[in-house]
Short mmCIF file of C-alpha atoms in Angstrom, two decimals:
data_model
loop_
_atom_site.label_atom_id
_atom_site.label_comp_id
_atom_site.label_asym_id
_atom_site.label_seq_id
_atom_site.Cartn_x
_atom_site.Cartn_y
_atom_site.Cartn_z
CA UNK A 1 127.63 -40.53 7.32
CA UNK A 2 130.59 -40.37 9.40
CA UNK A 3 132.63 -41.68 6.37
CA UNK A 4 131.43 -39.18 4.74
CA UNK A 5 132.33 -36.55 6.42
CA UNK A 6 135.78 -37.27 7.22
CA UNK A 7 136.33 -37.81 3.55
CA UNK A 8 134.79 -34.47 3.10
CA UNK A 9 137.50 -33.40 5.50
CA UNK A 10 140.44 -35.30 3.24
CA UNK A 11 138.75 -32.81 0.27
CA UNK A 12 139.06 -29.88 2.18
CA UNK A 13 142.94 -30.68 3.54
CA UNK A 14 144.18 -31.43 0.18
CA UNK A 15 142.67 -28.62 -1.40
CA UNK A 16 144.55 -26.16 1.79
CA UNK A 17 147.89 -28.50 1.12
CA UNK A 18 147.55 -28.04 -2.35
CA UNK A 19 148.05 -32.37 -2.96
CA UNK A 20 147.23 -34.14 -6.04
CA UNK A 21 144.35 -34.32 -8.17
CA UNK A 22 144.31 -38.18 -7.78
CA UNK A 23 143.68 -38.12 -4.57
CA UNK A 24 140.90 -35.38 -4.79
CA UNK A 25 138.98 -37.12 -7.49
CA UNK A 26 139.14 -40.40 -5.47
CA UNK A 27 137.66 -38.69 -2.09
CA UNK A 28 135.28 -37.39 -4.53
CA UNK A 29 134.31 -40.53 -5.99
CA UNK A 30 133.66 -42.42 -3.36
CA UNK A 31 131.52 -39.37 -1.66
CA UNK A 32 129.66 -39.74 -4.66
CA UNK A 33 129.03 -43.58 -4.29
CA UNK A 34 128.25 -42.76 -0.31
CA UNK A 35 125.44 -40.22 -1.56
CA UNK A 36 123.92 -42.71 -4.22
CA UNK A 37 123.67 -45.31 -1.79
CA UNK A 38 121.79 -42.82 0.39
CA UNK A 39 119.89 -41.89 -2.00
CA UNK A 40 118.52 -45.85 -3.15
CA UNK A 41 117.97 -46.37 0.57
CA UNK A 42 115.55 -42.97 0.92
CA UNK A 43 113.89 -43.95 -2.24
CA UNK A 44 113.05 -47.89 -1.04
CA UNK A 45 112.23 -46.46 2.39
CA UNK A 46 110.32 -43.34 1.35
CA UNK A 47 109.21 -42.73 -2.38
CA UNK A 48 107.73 -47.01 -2.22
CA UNK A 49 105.38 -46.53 0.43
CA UNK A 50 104.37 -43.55 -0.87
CA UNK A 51 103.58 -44.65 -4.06
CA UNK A 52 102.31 -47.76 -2.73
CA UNK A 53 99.74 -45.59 -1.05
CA UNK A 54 98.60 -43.65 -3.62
CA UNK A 55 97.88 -46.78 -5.72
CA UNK A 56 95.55 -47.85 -2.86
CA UNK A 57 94.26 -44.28 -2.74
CA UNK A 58 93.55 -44.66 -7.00
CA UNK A 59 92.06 -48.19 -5.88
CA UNK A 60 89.82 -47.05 -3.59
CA UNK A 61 87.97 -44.62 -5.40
CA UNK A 62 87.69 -46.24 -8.45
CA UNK A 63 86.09 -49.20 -6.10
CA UNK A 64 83.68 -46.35 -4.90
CA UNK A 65 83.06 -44.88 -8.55
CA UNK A 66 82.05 -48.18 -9.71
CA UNK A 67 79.71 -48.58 -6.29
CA UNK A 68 78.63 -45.54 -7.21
CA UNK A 69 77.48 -46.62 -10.66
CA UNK A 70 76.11 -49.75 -9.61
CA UNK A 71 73.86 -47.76 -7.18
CA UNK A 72 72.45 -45.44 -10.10
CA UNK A 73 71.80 -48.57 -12.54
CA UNK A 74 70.21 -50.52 -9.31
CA UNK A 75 68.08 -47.55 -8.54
CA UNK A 76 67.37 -44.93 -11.27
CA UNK A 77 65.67 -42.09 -10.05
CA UNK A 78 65.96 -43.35 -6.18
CA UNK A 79 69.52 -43.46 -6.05
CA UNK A 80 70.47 -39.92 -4.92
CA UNK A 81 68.05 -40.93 -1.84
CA UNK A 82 70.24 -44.60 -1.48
CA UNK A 83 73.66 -42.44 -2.06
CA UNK A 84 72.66 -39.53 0.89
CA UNK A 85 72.09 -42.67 3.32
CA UNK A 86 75.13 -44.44 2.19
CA UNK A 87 76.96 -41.01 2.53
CA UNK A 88 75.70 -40.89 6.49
CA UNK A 89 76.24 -44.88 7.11
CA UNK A 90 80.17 -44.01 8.74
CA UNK A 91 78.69 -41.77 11.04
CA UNK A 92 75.44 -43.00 12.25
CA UNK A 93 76.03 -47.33 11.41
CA UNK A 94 79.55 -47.86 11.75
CA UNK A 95 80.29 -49.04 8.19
CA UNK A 96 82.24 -47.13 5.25
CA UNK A 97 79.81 -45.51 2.35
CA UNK A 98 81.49 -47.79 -0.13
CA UNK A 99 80.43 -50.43 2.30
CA UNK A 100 76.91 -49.29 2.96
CA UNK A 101 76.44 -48.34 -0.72
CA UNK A 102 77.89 -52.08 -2.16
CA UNK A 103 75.20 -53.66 0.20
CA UNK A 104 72.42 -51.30 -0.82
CA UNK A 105 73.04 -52.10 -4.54
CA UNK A 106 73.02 -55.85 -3.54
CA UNK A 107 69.84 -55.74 -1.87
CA UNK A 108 68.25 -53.50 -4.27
CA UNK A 109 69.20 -55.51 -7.29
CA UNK A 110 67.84 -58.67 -5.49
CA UNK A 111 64.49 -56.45 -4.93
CA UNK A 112 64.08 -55.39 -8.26
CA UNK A 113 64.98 -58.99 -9.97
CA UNK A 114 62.19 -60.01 -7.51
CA UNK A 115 59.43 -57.40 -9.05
CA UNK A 116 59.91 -55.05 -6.53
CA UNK A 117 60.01 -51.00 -7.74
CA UNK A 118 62.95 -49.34 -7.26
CA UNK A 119 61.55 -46.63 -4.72
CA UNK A 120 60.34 -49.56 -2.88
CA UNK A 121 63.90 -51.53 -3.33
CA UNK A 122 65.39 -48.17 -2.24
CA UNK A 123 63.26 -47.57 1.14
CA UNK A 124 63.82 -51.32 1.79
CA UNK A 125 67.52 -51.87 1.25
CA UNK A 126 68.34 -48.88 3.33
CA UNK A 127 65.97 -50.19 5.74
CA UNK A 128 68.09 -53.45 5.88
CA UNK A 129 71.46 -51.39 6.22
CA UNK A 130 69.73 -49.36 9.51
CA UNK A 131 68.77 -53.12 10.82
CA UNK A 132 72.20 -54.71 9.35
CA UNK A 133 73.99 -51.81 11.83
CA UNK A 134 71.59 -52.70 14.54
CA UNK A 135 72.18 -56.03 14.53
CA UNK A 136 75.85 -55.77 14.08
CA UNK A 137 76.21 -53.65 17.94
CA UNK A 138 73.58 -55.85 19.32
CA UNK A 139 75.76 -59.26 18.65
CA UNK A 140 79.08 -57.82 18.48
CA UNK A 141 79.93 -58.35 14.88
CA UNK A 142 80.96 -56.39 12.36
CA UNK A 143 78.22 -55.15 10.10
CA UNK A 144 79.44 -57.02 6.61
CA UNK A 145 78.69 -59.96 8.76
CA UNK A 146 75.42 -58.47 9.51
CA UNK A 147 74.57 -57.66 6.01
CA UNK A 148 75.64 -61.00 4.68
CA UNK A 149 73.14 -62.67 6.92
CA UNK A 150 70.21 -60.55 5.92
CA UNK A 151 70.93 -61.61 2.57
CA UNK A 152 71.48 -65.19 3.11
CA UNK A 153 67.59 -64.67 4.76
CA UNK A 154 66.24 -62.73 2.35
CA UNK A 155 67.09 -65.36 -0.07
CA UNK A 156 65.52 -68.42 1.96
CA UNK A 157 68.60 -69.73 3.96
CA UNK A 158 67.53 -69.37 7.61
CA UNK A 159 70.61 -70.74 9.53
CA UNK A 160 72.32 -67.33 8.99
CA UNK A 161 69.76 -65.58 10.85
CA UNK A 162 69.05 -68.06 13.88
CA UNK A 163 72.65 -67.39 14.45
CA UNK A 164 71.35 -63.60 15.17
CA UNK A 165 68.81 -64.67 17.37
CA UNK A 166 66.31 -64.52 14.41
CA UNK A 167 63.89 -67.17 14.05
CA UNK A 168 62.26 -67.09 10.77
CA UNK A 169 59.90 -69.36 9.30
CA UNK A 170 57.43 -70.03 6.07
CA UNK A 171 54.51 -69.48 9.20
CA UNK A 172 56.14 -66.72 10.42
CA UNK A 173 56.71 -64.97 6.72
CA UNK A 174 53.04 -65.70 5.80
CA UNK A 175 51.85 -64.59 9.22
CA UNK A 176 53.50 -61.12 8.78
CA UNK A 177 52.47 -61.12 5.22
CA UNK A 178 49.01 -61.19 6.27
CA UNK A 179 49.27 -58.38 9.01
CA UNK A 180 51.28 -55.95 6.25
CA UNK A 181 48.04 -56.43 4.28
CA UNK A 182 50.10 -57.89 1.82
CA UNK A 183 47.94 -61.06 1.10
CA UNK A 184 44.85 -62.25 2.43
CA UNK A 185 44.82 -65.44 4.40
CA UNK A 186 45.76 -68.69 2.85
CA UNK A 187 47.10 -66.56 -0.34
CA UNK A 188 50.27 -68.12 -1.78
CA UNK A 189 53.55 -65.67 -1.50
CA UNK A 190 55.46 -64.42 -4.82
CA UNK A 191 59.29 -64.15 -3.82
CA UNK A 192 58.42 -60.18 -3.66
CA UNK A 193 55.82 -60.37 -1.18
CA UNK A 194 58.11 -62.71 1.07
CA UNK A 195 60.62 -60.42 0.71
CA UNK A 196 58.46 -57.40 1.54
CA UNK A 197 57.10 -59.42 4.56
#
């Protein structure tokens, strides 16, 4: 800028001395080249982060409206119940609504592909997100990792869980089964009623 202004300071001498016009218009000039380099630098350092961010902003909600969406297909007339939760998962589980509402439309869409009603699929996969946080501060993980292993159980694979401190087994799933009232003893388990149990 310094360049700048001592050319600004040629401009203003010639114009008291009364000098050429060449050498005004070439002060001028190359002010004007100073001022559009400037300018490029303020819009790579400025105006590209900026829009940058709001194409992550755009991004962001239309990840959410599509959560949002799934949630309402998942859950029909239970889903403004599932979206409240969700809604309250940032300040009472640690996890972002998009987060909380992506893993409730997971679970619930397992549920329901298992023959389990959607008020049912709603009380349970909000359920799972309450445990999910629980599990996450217990072990010290983050509560993605949480919700990924609940799944991975949910879906037979028990490693996952035993990782949590979990133990689950067939004995143990038919066991609880039993106690819900569920089955009676010795009655074979549909995928729903393990998944209830």
């Amino acid at each position: 800028m310094a360049t700048a202004q001592s050319k600004l300071q040629i401009i203003i001498e010639a114009i008291r001395k009364g000098t050429g016009d060449k050498e005004l218009a070439k002060s001028l000039k190359d002010i004007g080249k100073e001022i559009e380099s400037v300018g490029q630098k303020m819009t790579t350092r400025l105006t590209l982060p900026i829009v940058a961010g709001f194409a992550l902003s755009i991004k962001s909600a239309s990840d959410l409206a599509e959560t949002m969406n799934k949630v309402d297909v998942v859950f029909g007339d239970a889903a403004d119940e599932v979206k409240a939760f969700g809604e309250d998962a940032a300040d009472s589980m640690g996890m972002s609504t998009r987060t909380a509402l992506e893993a409730a439309g997971t679970f619930g869409n397992l549920f329901t592909s298992m023959g389990i009603g959607v008020e049912v699929s709603a009380d349970m996969s909000t359920s799972l997100l309450t445990l999910a946080a629980d599990l996450a501060s217990f072990n010290n993980i983050d509560p993605t990792v949480a919700l990924e292993k609940l799944r991975a159980g949910l879906v037979g694979e028990v490693e996952p869980l035993r990782t949590l401190g979990v133990n689950l087994s067939a004995a143990a799933v038919e066991l609880k089964a039993v106690e819900l009232g569920l089955v009676a003893t010795g009655e074979e388990l549909d995928p729903a009623t393990k998944a209830q149990a």
